[in-house]
Amino acid sequence: MSAAADILKERLGGLAPRLALVLGSGLGGLAEQVEDAIRVRYADIPGFPQSGVSGHAGELVAGVFADTHVIMLAGRAHYYEDGDAAAMRPLLEALAGIGIEALILTNAAGSLQADMPPGSVMLIEDHINFSGTNPLIGETSEQRFVGMSEAYDLTLRAALENAAEKAGVKLHRGVYMWFSGPTFETPAEIRMARMLGADAVGMSTVPEVILARFLGLRVAACSVITNLAAGMATGELSHQETKNMAPLGGEKLTKILGRFLHDSASGRVTS
Ligand code: HPA
């Protein structure tokens, strides 16, 4: 086990979570709802990412949510921060090291579908990595040749769809295309993305999915749609708009995840 995993295990005491969630924009509120919360600052764990968007320091919140032991990760490293696609690797390795089996990732994204407007939530069924980079470049073990045909776990996807239905929230489905950022896309890039089969675009998640699959974690991911993608609406895109709009879909996704965790407590999701 890594030094980071050792420290984390000690900090968690008797908690034995098998599920971890990465909270994207607009979902930070979910971490506030964790009971008996143990909070660990990323800064206290070697190798954990030190930066974060909008100046928020990263924090790991472990505890009980809907009768389930969980870890919630508020704050993630993005490729655009310093060009390191593997910046989340030590954190994900530590999670795998302490027994996490499933990882649910969330993010903010732009929609390529007019009928999936801001405020929608999309279950990611597959992704397109057209960035030219990969967090496993430089990895030397045979395990680097990770199969990606079912990167997004079918059982977890079904459980999330089920949870959405029970929560009465519409859950779109689609393909997420990763752009490096930090610029937003051009309208021409969005037309290309559409031709390639993308339904949503964003600047995160894909490197983490690749790393998590490499580490043997089961993965699911959801996007909160904050805007129509470049060229689809008038006006310029901005990070401020992302932050303003994220809570709308974030609330819906919080309901879905609450239900999902509740169901997973009865063992139907992760086992
Ligand atoms: N593009 C990339 N990333 C995003 C967007 C977008 O339109 N909206 C929120 N994150």
CSV table of C-alpha atoms in Angstrom, one decimal, residues 58-160:
chain,number,residue,atom,x,y,z
A,58,GLY,CA,-9.3,20.0,-2.1
A,59,GLU,CA,-10.8,18.0,0.7
A,60,LEU,CA,-11.8,14.4,1.2
A,61,VAL,CA,-14.9,13.8,3.3
A,62,ALA,CA,-15.6,10.3,4.6
A,63,GLY,CA,-18.6,9.2,6.6
A,64,VAL,CA,-22.1,7.9,6.3
A,65,PHE,CA,-24.6,8.9,3.6
A,66,ALA,CA,-27.9,7.2,3.3
A,67,ASP,CA,-26.7,4.4,5.6
A,68,THR,CA,-23.6,3.7,3.4
A,69,HIS,CA,-20.0,4.3,4.2
A,70,VAL,CA,-18.7,6.7,1.5
A,71,ILE,CA,-15.9,8.9,0.5
A,72,MET,CA,-16.6,12.2,-1.2
A,73,LEU,CA,-13.9,14.1,-3.0
A,74,ALA,CA,-14.5,17.8,-3.1
A,75,GLY,CA,-11.9,19.2,-5.5
A,76,ARG,CA,-10.0,17.5,-8.3
A,77,ALA,CA,-7.0,18.3,-10.4
A,78,HIS,CA,-7.6,19.2,-14.1
A,79,TYR,CA,-5.2,18.6,-16.9
A,80,TYR,CA,-5.3,22.2,-17.9
A,81,GLU,CA,-3.8,23.3,-14.5
A,82,ASP,CA,-0.2,22.1,-15.4
A,83,GLY,CA,-0.5,19.7,-18.2
A,84,ASP,CA,-0.4,16.5,-16.1
A,85,ALA,CA,-3.1,14.1,-17.2
A,86,ALA,CA,-2.1,11.8,-14.3
A,87,ALA,CA,-2.4,14.4,-11.6
A,88,MET,CA,-5.2,12.4,-9.9
A,89,ARG,CA,-3.3,9.1,-9.9
A,90,PRO,CA,-1.9,9.2,-6.4
A,91,LEU,CA,-5.3,10.0,-5.0
A,92,LEU,CA,-7.1,7.2,-7.0
A,93,GLU,CA,-4.3,4.8,-6.1
A,94,ALA,CA,-4.9,5.6,-2.4
A,95,LEU,CA,-8.6,5.0,-2.8
A,96,ALA,CA,-8.0,1.6,-4.4
A,97,GLY,CA,-5.5,0.9,-1.7
A,98,ILE,CA,-7.9,1.3,1.1
A,99,GLY,CA,-10.6,-0.9,-0.5
A,100,ILE,CA,-12.7,1.4,-2.7
A,101,GLU,CA,-14.2,-0.7,-5.4
A,102,ALA,CA,-16.4,1.8,-7.3
A,103,LEU,CA,-15.9,5.4,-8.3
A,104,ILE,CA,-18.7,7.8,-9.3
A,105,LEU,CA,-17.4,10.8,-11.1
A,106,THR,CA,-19.4,14.0,-11.7
A,107,ASN,CA,-18.7,17.1,-13.8
A,108,ALA,CA,-20.0,20.2,-15.4
A,109,ALA,CA,-20.4,20.0,-19.2
A,110,GLY,CA,-21.6,21.8,-22.3
A,111,SER,CA,-24.4,20.1,-24.2
A,112,LEU,CA,-24.4,19.4,-27.9
A,113,GLN,CA,-28.1,18.4,-27.9
A,114,ALA,CA,-30.7,21.2,-28.1
A,115,ASP,CA,-33.1,18.9,-26.2
A,116,MET,CA,-30.6,18.5,-23.3
A,117,PRO,CA,-30.6,22.1,-22.1
A,118,PRO,CA,-28.7,23.7,-19.1
A,119,GLY,CA,-30.0,22.2,-15.9
A,120,SER,CA,-30.1,18.6,-17.4
A,121,VAL,CA,-28.2,15.7,-16.1
A,122,MET,CA,-26.5,13.2,-18.4
A,123,LEU,CA,-25.3,9.7,-17.6
A,124,ILE,CA,-22.0,9.1,-19.5
A,125,GLU,CA,-22.2,5.9,-21.5
A,126,ASP,CA,-18.9,6.3,-23.2
A,127,HIS,CA,-16.3,8.9,-23.9
A,128,ILE,CA,-14.1,10.3,-26.7
A,129,ASN,CA,-10.5,11.1,-25.8
A,130,PHE,CA,-9.4,13.1,-28.8
A,131,SER,CA,-6.8,15.1,-26.7
A,132,GLY,CA,-3.7,13.2,-27.9
A,133,THR,CA,-2.7,12.5,-24.4
A,134,ASN,CA,-3.4,9.8,-21.9
A,135,PRO,CA,-2.7,9.6,-18.1
A,136,LEU,CA,-1.0,6.2,-18.7
A,137,ILE,CA,1.7,7.4,-21.0
A,138,GLY,CA,4.9,6.5,-19.3
A,139,GLU,CA,3.4,3.6,-17.3
A,140,THR,CA,5.6,0.6,-18.0
A,141,SER,CA,3.6,-2.4,-16.6
A,142,GLU,CA,1.6,-4.7,-18.9
A,143,GLN,CA,-1.5,-3.4,-17.1
A,144,ARG,CA,-1.2,-0.2,-19.1
A,145,PHE,CA,-3.1,-1.8,-22.0
A,146,VAL,CA,-6.5,-1.2,-20.4
A,147,GLY,CA,-9.6,-2.4,-22.3
A,148,MET,CA,-12.0,0.5,-22.6
A,149,SER,CA,-15.0,-1.2,-24.3
A,150,GLU,CA,-17.0,-1.1,-21.1
A,151,ALA,CA,-15.3,1.6,-19.2
A,152,TYR,CA,-18.6,2.8,-17.7
A,153,ASP,CA,-19.8,-0.1,-15.6
A,154,LEU,CA,-23.2,-1.5,-16.8
A,155,THR,CA,-24.4,-2.5,-13.3
A,156,LEU,CA,-23.6,1.0,-11.9
A,157,ARG,CA,-25.3,2.6,-14.9
A,158,ALA,CA,-28.4,0.6,-14.5
A,159,ALA,CA,-28.5,1.4,-10.8
A,160,LEU,CA,-28.1,5.1,-11.5
